[in-house]
Amino acid sequence: MNRWFEDGRLRFAVGIEDTFVPQESAGHRKLDEYELTQHYALWREDLDLAADAGAELIRWGIPWYLVEPAPGDFRWEWLDEVVAHMDRLGLRCVVDLMHYGTPLWLDNQFLNAAYPERVAAYAGAVAERYRGSLTDWTPLNEPVINAIYCGEKGLWPPCLRGDDGFVKLIVQLARGMVLTQRRIAEVQPEAVFVHVDAGFRWAGDTHPAPLEHLLERRFIGLDLVLGRVDEDHPMHGYLTRHGTTDQELRWFRDNAVTPDILGVNYYPAFTTSRHDPDTGTPHPVEAGTEGLTDLLHTYAARYDQPLLVTETSRGGPAAERLAWLEESVSTVRELRAEGMDLVGYTWFPFFALVDWLYRESDDPADNWLVQMGLYDLERDAGNTLRRKATPAVARFRELAREARAEGDSGGR
């Protein structure tokens, strides 16, 4: 029997921004996107709007730090309600189990020696409780971005810096991903795994490291999880120079897991960077549908797995977002017509998000709202962030309806 992504259909999805970094320190505020966008209060309305927009899939994350406030102490009440409502709406949830932040009780966060087992135990508990309702899982969102923010740039806990910090983080994250997938598969043999990677592209001739290194490093999380890193892998020397042992790399090869679907995140205005030749400072550049096509072809050729566009959108005026919706969906359709195994398209975020720079600022959250969703957020006199539909909502609904009709008639 074919699984949902094997029937040849194109599915439309939305995602709700779900970054959780609950740790606070001098100059760094807690960052919980559900709290800042009032999703905790308005979750039922948000899910209703997603279903009404025609989404069949939703990328939605669990706030681990709230669901497991102490080791082994799970608080299911709120999550029970959310999952039951998704069931009623017929929304298939691709569960974001780990979207950057760890619980407050986990000392040293991702560097904690027990992190891989802890995250896997949490994932297994969720999978066991919601078997039959939640069957599609992302063990960890964007491992390389996670390692950059937490291990290379020192912005998020445990705030390491440089290549040494990056390597320590990516190895821990990848180990957690392997154990998470294995633990869920024990509980749910029918589970579908969607590994989500951030797209990286570079323009120009000046780079902070050799371009060949950057082009390979963007895949390092997935290659570890898939057990691909041996002595001949381009990243082997980089990993071992920064402390990874051959025994650790052998563990990945011996315990390799394979996702069912590879999720690719792409934003036309900032996935591609150009570095200033004088300062080395990266600046995002517009790459449009050419960048999307290039990135999807790159992942298809490297991994030969079904692909899902797990994030795409554009900030700015609603008219520009509508134009990107048309252009990007047209590109997805063209790639499918050429034979690419591309199973879905996700507009992410569904409504506005709060820029991550909020964490390092004293300004109100409204100053950091980034309107890049199908819905805008506008605060009313009662302090509620109202969801205001843009014209892209109606068009998204039409496109989703057309895709379902094509699927029902057997078209691709």
Short mmCIF file of C-alpha atoms in Angstrom, two decimals:
data_model
loop_
_atom_site.label_atom_id
_atom_site.label_comp_id
_atom_site.label_asym_id
_atom_site.label_seq_id
_atom_site.Cartn_x
_atom_site.Cartn_y
_atom_site.Cartn_z
CA MET A 1 0.00 0.00 0.00
CA ASN A 2 1.38 3.40 -1.00
CA ARG A 3 2.04 5.97 1.67
CA TRP A 4 0.58 9.43 1.20
CA PHE A 5 3.65 10.85 -0.54
CA GLU A 6 3.85 7.97 -3.01
CA ASP A 7 0.56 8.60 -4.84
CA GLY A 8 1.96 11.18 -7.28
CA ARG A 9 -0.07 14.08 -5.91
CA LEU A 10 1.14 17.58 -5.09
CA ARG A 11 0.03 18.63 -1.61
CA PHE A 12 -0.19 22.16 -0.29
CA ALA A 13 0.93 22.93 3.24
CA VAL A 14 1.39 25.84 5.60
CA GLY A 15 3.67 26.15 8.59
CA ILE A 16 3.49 28.13 11.81
CA GLU A 17 6.78 29.63 12.95
CA ASP A 18 7.75 27.71 16.08
CA THR A 19 11.21 28.78 17.26
CA PHE A 20 11.59 28.20 21.00
CA VAL A 21 14.69 29.51 22.82
CA PRO A 22 13.49 29.82 26.43
CA GLN A 23 16.85 30.50 28.09
CA GLU A 24 17.43 34.09 29.22
CA SER A 25 20.70 35.88 29.94
CA ALA A 26 22.08 39.40 30.05
CA GLY A 27 21.02 41.07 26.81
CA HIS A 28 19.11 38.03 25.59
CA ARG A 29 15.38 37.62 26.07
CA LYS A 30 13.32 34.47 25.87
CA LEU A 31 12.20 33.77 22.30
CA ASP A 32 8.97 31.79 21.98
CA GLU A 33 7.21 32.51 18.69
CA TYR A 34 3.93 30.96 19.85
CA GLU A 35 3.86 33.33 22.80
CA LEU A 36 4.90 36.38 20.80
CA THR A 37 2.34 35.78 18.02
CA GLN A 38 -0.39 34.75 20.52
CA HIS A 39 -0.67 31.28 19.01
CA TYR A 40 -1.06 29.77 22.48
CA ALA A 41 -4.24 31.80 22.88
CA LEU A 42 -5.44 31.63 19.27
CA TRP A 43 -4.29 28.15 18.24
CA ARG A 44 -7.79 26.92 17.45
CA GLU A 45 -8.48 29.88 15.16
CA ASP A 46 -5.08 29.47 13.51
CA LEU A 47 -5.67 25.80 12.72
CA ASP A 48 -9.16 26.58 11.42
CA LEU A 49 -7.68 29.22 9.13
CA ALA A 50 -5.04 26.78 7.86
CA ALA A 51 -7.69 24.21 6.96
CA ASP A 52 -9.90 26.89 5.41
CA ALA A 53 -6.98 28.03 3.25
CA GLY A 54 -6.89 24.58 1.68
CA ALA A 55 -3.83 23.20 3.42
CA GLU A 56 -3.70 19.41 3.66
CA LEU A 57 -0.44 19.41 5.61
CA ILE A 58 0.75 21.67 8.41
CA ARG A 59 4.27 22.03 9.78
CA TRP A 60 3.69 22.62 13.47
CA GLY A 61 6.08 22.33 16.39
CA ILE A 62 5.80 21.12 19.96
CA PRO A 63 7.25 23.41 22.65
CA TRP A 64 9.37 20.72 24.33
CA TYR A 65 10.32 23.01 27.20
CA LEU A 66 6.65 23.37 28.20
CA VAL A 67 5.48 19.83 27.46
CA GLU A 68 8.29 18.33 29.57
CA PRO A 69 8.99 21.01 32.25
CA ALA A 70 11.00 18.51 34.33
CA PRO A 71 12.75 15.32 33.23
CA GLY A 72 10.12 12.67 32.54
CA ASP A 73 7.28 14.92 33.76
CA PHE A 74 5.01 15.36 30.74
CA ARG A 75 2.13 17.84 30.65
CA TRP A 76 -0.15 16.69 27.84
CA GLU A 77 -3.37 18.64 28.43
CA TRP A 78 -2.87 21.44 25.90
CA LEU A 79 -1.25 19.22 23.30
CA ASP A 80 -4.10 16.72 23.59
CA GLU A 81 -6.55 19.45 22.60
CA VAL A 82 -4.44 20.65 19.68
CA VAL A 83 -3.93 17.17 18.25
CA ALA A 84 -7.64 16.34 18.60
CA HIS A 85 -8.55 19.52 16.72
CA MET A 86 -6.10 18.72 13.91
CA ASP A 87 -7.79 15.33 13.64
CA ARG A 88 -11.20 16.94 13.37
CA LEU A 89 -9.98 19.30 10.65
CA GLY A 90 -8.26 16.54 8.68
CA LEU A 91 -4.89 18.32 8.86
CA ARG A 92 -1.92 16.00 8.54
CA CYS A 93 0.72 17.41 10.87
CA VAL A 94 4.41 17.14 10.04
CA VAL A 95 5.57 17.45 13.64
CA ASP A 96 8.52 19.73 14.34
CA LEU A 97 9.93 17.98 17.41
CA MET A 98 12.95 20.22 17.87
CA HIS A 99 13.04 23.79 16.58
CA TYR A 100 16.22 25.11 18.19
CA GLY A 101 15.55 25.36 21.96
CA THR A 102 16.04 22.81 24.75
CA PRO A 103 14.21 22.67 28.13
CA LEU A 104 15.48 24.88 30.92
CA TRP A 105 16.43 21.88 33.06
CA LEU A 106 18.96 20.57 30.50
CA ASP A 107 22.28 22.07 31.62
CA ASN A 108 24.54 23.19 28.77
CA GLN A 109 21.67 22.58 26.36
CA PHE A 110 22.78 20.67 23.24
CA LEU A 111 26.23 20.00 24.72
CA ASN A 112 24.74 18.06 27.63
CA ALA A 113 26.05 14.50 27.36
CA ALA A 114 22.50 13.21 27.78
CA TYR A 115 20.95 15.47 25.13
CA PRO A 116 20.68 12.84 22.35
CA GLU A 117 18.96 10.35 24.68
CA ARG A 118 16.79 13.03 26.27
CA VAL A 119 15.45 14.34 22.97
CA ALA A 120 14.84 10.79 21.75
CA ALA A 121 12.97 9.89 24.94
CA TYR A 122 10.76 12.97 24.56
CA ALA A 123 10.09 12.10 20.91
CA GLY A 124 9.25 8.53 21.78
CA ALA A 125 6.80 9.63 24.47
CA VAL A 126 5.00 11.93 22.01
CA ALA A 127 4.89 9.25 19.31
CA GLU A 128 3.49 6.69 21.72
CA ARG A 129 0.78 8.99 23.08
CA TYR A 130 -0.43 10.18 19.66
CA ARG A 131 -0.04 7.05 17.57
CA GLY A 132 -2.82 7.11 14.98
CA SER A 133 -3.01 10.90 15.02
CA LEU A 134 0.58 12.07 14.58
CA THR A 135 2.53 9.92 12.14
CA ASP A 136 4.86 12.34 10.30
CA TRP A 137 7.96 13.57 12.07
CA THR A 138 10.80 16.05 11.67
CA PRO A 139 13.43 15.03 14.26
CA LEU A 140 15.16 18.42 14.14
CA ASN A 141 14.66 21.46 11.95
CA GLU A 142 17.62 22.87 10.00
CA PRO A 143 20.58 21.20 11.76
CA VAL A 144 23.22 23.40 10.13
CA ILE A 145 21.41 26.66 11.00
CA ASN A 146 21.04 25.32 14.54
CA ALA A 147 24.76 24.60 14.75
CA ILE A 148 25.61 28.04 13.33
CA TYR A 149 23.47 29.97 15.83
CA CYS A 150 24.36 27.83 18.84
CA GLY A 151 27.87 26.69 18.02
CA GLU A 152 29.54 29.06 15.55
CA LYS A 153 28.11 32.53 16.14
CA GLY A 154 27.44 32.17 19.86
CA LEU A 155 23.99 33.74 19.61
CA TRP A 156 21.92 31.00 21.25
CA PRO A 157 22.73 28.59 24.09
CA PRO A 158 25.22 27.06 24.65
CA CYS A 159 26.80 30.04 22.85
CA LEU A 160 29.94 28.45 21.42
CA ARG A 161 31.93 30.12 18.66
CA GLY A 162 33.99 29.20 15.64
CA ASP A 163 34.49 25.99 13.72
CA ASP A 164 35.27 24.05 16.88
CA GLY A 165 31.93 25.01 18.38
CA PHE A 166 30.09 24.32 15.13
CA VAL A 167 31.47 20.79 14.90
CA LYS A 168 30.69 19.98 18.53
CA LEU A 169 27.09 21.11 18.00
CA ILE A 170 26.45 19.43 14.66
CA VAL A 171 27.69 16.08 15.95
CA GLN A 172 25.41 16.27 19.01
CA LEU A 173 22.44 17.39 16.94
CA ALA A 174 22.94 14.64 14.38
CA ARG A 175 23.26 12.01 17.09
CA GLY A 176 19.98 13.23 18.57
CA MET A 177 18.33 13.03 15.14
CA VAL A 178 19.45 9.42 14.67
CA LEU A 179 18.25 8.34 18.10
CA THR A 180 14.97 10.25 17.67
CA GLN A 181 14.16 8.53 14.38
CA ARG A 182 15.08 5.14 15.79
CA ARG A 183 13.00 5.63 18.94
CA ILE A 184 9.92 6.76 17.02
CA ALA A 185 10.25 3.88 14.56
CA GLU A 186 10.17 1.45 17.51
CA VAL A 187 6.88 2.95 18.66
CA GLN A 188 5.44 3.63 15.20
CA PRO A 189 6.76 1.31 12.49
CA GLU A 190 4.43 3.14 10.09
CA ALA A 191 5.96 6.56 10.83
CA VAL A 192 7.04 8.90 8.01
CA PHE A 193 10.20 10.95 8.56
CA VAL A 194 10.66 14.36 6.95
CA HIS A 195 14.17 15.73 7.52
CA VAL A 196 14.21 19.49 6.96
CA ASP A 197 17.32 21.28 5.73
CA ALA A 198 17.99 24.99 5.28
CA GLY A 199 19.03 25.94 1.79
CA PHE A 200 22.35 27.77 1.38
CA ARG A 201 23.61 29.38 -1.79
CA TRP A 202 26.40 31.85 -2.48
CA ALA A 203 26.96 34.45 -5.17
CA GLY A 204 30.07 36.41 -6.10
CA ASP A 205 33.75 35.53 -5.94
CA THR A 206 34.61 36.42 -2.33
CA HIS A 207 33.86 33.99 0.53
CA PRO A 208 35.00 33.61 4.16
CA ALA A 209 36.14 30.06 3.37
CA PRO A 210 36.78 28.19 0.14
CA LEU A 211 33.51 27.86 -1.75
CA GLU A 212 34.00 24.10 -2.01
CA HIS A 213 34.07 23.91 1.80
CA LEU A 214 30.88 25.97 2.16
CA LEU A 215 29.08 23.94 -0.48
CA GLU A 216 29.87 20.69 1.34
CA ARG A 217 29.36 21.95 4.89
CA ARG A 218 25.72 22.83 4.17
CA PHE A 219 25.01 19.08 3.90
CA ILE A 220 27.00 17.93 6.92
CA GLY A 221 24.02 17.30 9.20
CA LEU A 222 22.19 15.12 6.70
CA ASP A 223 25.35 13.28 5.66
CA LEU A 224 26.12 12.36 9.29
CA VAL A 225 22.59 11.09 9.89
CA LEU A 226 22.68 9.07 6.65
CA GLY A 227 26.02 7.51 7.62
CA ARG A 228 27.83 8.95 4.64
CA VAL A 229 30.85 10.43 6.40
CA ASP A 230 33.83 8.12 5.98
CA GLU A 231 37.52 8.78 5.36
CA ASP A 232 36.77 9.79 1.76
CA HIS A 233 34.05 12.29 2.59
CA PRO A 234 35.01 15.94 1.91
CA MET A 235 34.09 16.91 5.50
CA HIS A 236 36.01 14.11 7.22
CA GLY A 237 39.17 16.17 7.77
CA TYR A 238 37.18 19.20 8.95
CA LEU A 239 35.31 17.13 11.54
CA THR A 240 38.35 15.30 12.87
CA ARG A 241 40.46 18.47 13.07
CA HIS A 242 37.83 19.89 15.37
CA GLY A 243 37.57 16.96 17.73
CA THR A 244 35.31 14.36 16.16
CA THR A 245 36.78 10.90 16.55
CA ASP A 246 36.76 8.10 14.00
CA GLN A 247 34.83 6.06 16.58
CA GLU A 248 32.06 8.69 16.59
CA LEU A 249 31.92 8.74 12.81
CA ARG A 250 31.79 4.94 12.76
CA TRP A 251 28.81 5.12 15.14
CA PHE A 252 26.92 7.20 12.58
CA ARG A 253 27.71 4.73 9.82
CA ASP A 254 26.65 1.79 12.01
CA ASN A 255 23.42 3.47 13.13
CA ALA A 256 22.48 5.39 9.98
CA VAL A 257 18.84 6.26 9.35
CA THR A 258 17.20 7.37 6.12
CA PRO A 259 14.35 9.89 5.94
CA ASP A 260 11.34 9.15 3.76
CA ILE A 261 11.23 12.74 2.50
CA LEU A 262 13.80 15.52 2.37
CA GLY A 263 12.42 18.94 3.20
CA VAL A 264 14.14 21.92 1.58
CA ASN A 265 13.70 25.45 2.92
CA TYR A 266 14.19 28.29 0.44
CA TYR A 267 13.58 32.03 0.63
CA PRO A 268 14.14 34.00 -2.59
CA ALA A 269 15.45 37.12 -0.87
CA PHE A 270 17.88 35.64 1.70
CA THR A 271 18.78 31.99 1.03
CA THR A 272 21.52 33.25 -1.33
CA SER A 273 24.32 35.40 0.12
CA ARG A 274 27.07 37.57 -1.31
CA HIS A 275 30.07 38.48 0.86
CA ASP A 276 31.44 42.00 0.84
CA PRO A 277 34.96 41.78 -0.68
CA ASP A 278 36.37 44.33 1.81
CA THR A 279 34.73 43.28 5.09
CA GLY A 280 33.59 39.73 4.42
CA THR A 281 30.13 40.66 5.70
CA PRO A 282 27.39 38.53 4.12
CA HIS A 283 24.49 40.28 2.42
CA PRO A 284 21.41 38.45 1.16
CA VAL A 285 20.72 38.75 -2.53
CA GLU A 286 17.61 38.10 -4.58
CA ALA A 287 17.71 34.76 -6.41
CA GLY A 288 14.06 34.23 -7.33
CA THR A 289 12.88 31.00 -8.90
CA GLU A 290 16.32 30.35 -10.38
CA GLY A 291 17.66 29.77 -6.87
CA LEU A 292 14.73 27.51 -5.97
CA THR A 293 15.25 25.41 -9.08
CA ASP A 294 18.99 25.14 -8.48
CA LEU A 295 18.59 24.10 -4.85
CA LEU A 296 15.95 21.46 -5.52
CA HIS A 297 18.00 19.98 -8.35
CA THR A 298 21.02 19.90 -6.02
CA TYR A 299 19.17 17.96 -3.30
CA ALA A 300 17.54 15.64 -5.82
CA ALA A 301 20.88 14.74 -7.38
CA ARG A 302 22.73 14.30 -4.09
CA TYR A 303 20.16 12.25 -2.17
CA ASP A 304 17.69 10.75 -4.68
CA GLN A 305 14.80 11.00 -2.20
CA PRO A 306 11.29 12.50 -2.49
CA LEU A 307 11.46 16.25 -1.89
CA LEU A 308 9.08 18.61 -0.13
CA VAL A 309 9.41 22.40 -0.17
CA THR A 310 9.06 22.79 3.59
CA GLU A 311 9.48 26.56 3.77
CA THR A 312 9.16 29.37 1.29
CA SER A 313 7.71 32.88 1.35
CA ARG A 314 8.66 36.48 0.86
CA GLY A 315 8.52 39.51 3.12
CA GLY A 316 7.18 42.87 2.06
CA PRO A 317 3.91 44.09 0.54
CA ALA A 318 1.12 41.58 0.08
CA ALA A 319 1.25 42.03 -3.69
CA GLU A 320 4.86 40.83 -3.75
CA ARG A 321 3.95 37.80 -1.65
CA LEU A 322 1.13 36.95 -4.04
CA ALA A 323 3.53 37.22 -6.96
CA TRP A 324 6.00 34.86 -5.26
CA LEU A 325 3.21 32.38 -4.58
CA GLU A 326 2.40 32.30 -8.30
CA GLU A 327 6.02 32.13 -9.41
CA SER A 328 7.17 29.50 -6.93
CA VAL A 329 4.17 27.19 -7.41
CA SER A 330 4.62 27.46 -11.17
CA THR A 331 8.27 26.42 -10.71
CA VAL A 332 7.26 23.46 -8.55
CA ARG A 333 4.79 22.34 -11.20
CA GLU A 334 7.41 22.63 -13.94
CA LEU A 335 9.91 20.56 -11.98
CA ARG A 336 7.30 17.88 -11.33
CA ALA A 337 6.42 17.82 -15.03
CA GLU A 338 10.10 17.22 -15.76
CA GLY A 339 10.03 14.18 -13.49
CA MET A 340 11.28 15.48 -10.15
CA ASP A 341 9.78 13.58 -7.20
CA LEU A 342 8.49 16.74 -5.52
CA VAL A 343 5.55 15.91 -3.27
CA GLY A 344 4.52 19.18 -1.67
CA TYR A 345 4.74 22.95 -1.29
CA THR A 346 4.68 24.81 2.04
CA TRP A 347 4.07 28.50 2.60
CA PHE A 348 6.00 29.30 5.77
CA PRO A 349 5.14 31.16 7.93
CA PHE A 350 1.35 31.05 7.64
CA PHE A 351 1.14 34.39 9.42
CA ALA A 352 3.70 37.01 10.44
CA LEU A 353 6.57 36.07 12.69
CA VAL A 354 8.72 37.98 15.16
CA ASP A 355 12.26 38.46 13.89
CA TRP A 356 14.80 36.48 15.89
CA LEU A 357 16.69 39.74 16.58
CA TYR A 358 13.92 40.48 19.10
CA ARG A 359 15.86 38.23 21.50
CA GLU A 360 18.80 40.67 21.54
CA SER A 361 16.68 43.84 21.79
CA ASP A 362 14.66 45.78 24.35
CA ASP A 363 12.11 46.94 21.78
CA PRO A 364 8.50 45.72 21.85
CA ALA A 365 7.71 42.61 19.83
CA ASP A 366 5.57 44.65 17.42
CA ASN A 367 8.74 46.45 16.28
CA TRP A 368 10.06 43.10 15.10
CA LEU A 369 6.98 41.77 13.33
CA VAL A 370 7.87 40.55 9.85
CA GLN A 371 4.85 40.34 7.56
CA MET A 372 5.66 37.44 5.28
CA GLY A 373 2.64 35.21 5.77
CA LEU A 374 -0.59 34.58 3.93
CA TYR A 375 -2.08 36.41 6.91
CA ASP A 376 -0.74 39.61 8.46
CA LEU A 377 -0.81 40.27 12.20
CA GLU A 378 -2.31 43.54 13.43
CA ARG A 379 -2.74 44.42 17.11
CA ASP A 380 -6.15 45.78 18.04
CA ALA A 381 -7.18 48.04 20.94
CA GLY A 382 -7.76 44.98 23.12
CA ASN A 383 -4.14 43.83 22.61
CA THR A 384 -5.11 40.90 20.39
CA LEU A 385 -3.01 40.21 17.32
CA ARG A 386 -5.73 39.87 14.71
CA ARG A 387 -5.13 37.60 11.72
CA LYS A 388 -5.78 39.71 8.62
CA ALA A 389 -6.10 37.84 5.32
CA THR A 390 -4.05 39.00 2.33
CA PRO A 391 -5.11 38.29 -1.27
CA ALA A 392 -2.65 35.39 -1.24
CA VAL A 393 -5.03 33.37 0.97
CA ALA A 394 -7.69 33.06 -1.71
CA ARG A 395 -5.12 32.23 -4.38
CA PHE A 396 -3.45 29.61 -2.18
CA ARG A 397 -6.88 28.02 -1.67
CA GLU A 398 -7.46 27.92 -5.44
CA LEU A 399 -4.07 26.36 -6.10
CA ALA A 400 -4.61 23.73 -3.42
CA ARG A 401 -8.05 22.93 -4.84
CA GLU A 402 -6.59 22.58 -8.33
CA ALA A 403 -3.89 20.22 -7.04
CA ARG A 404 -6.45 18.03 -5.31
CA ALA A 405 -8.59 17.90 -8.46
CA GLU A 406 -5.56 16.92 -10.56
CA GLY A 407 -4.72 14.21 -8.06
CA ASP A 408 -8.26 12.86 -8.09
CA SER A 409 -8.15 12.66 -11.89
CA GLY A 410 -4.78 10.96 -11.88
CA GLY A 411 -2.81 13.88 -13.30
CA ARG A 412 0.64 14.96 -12.20
#
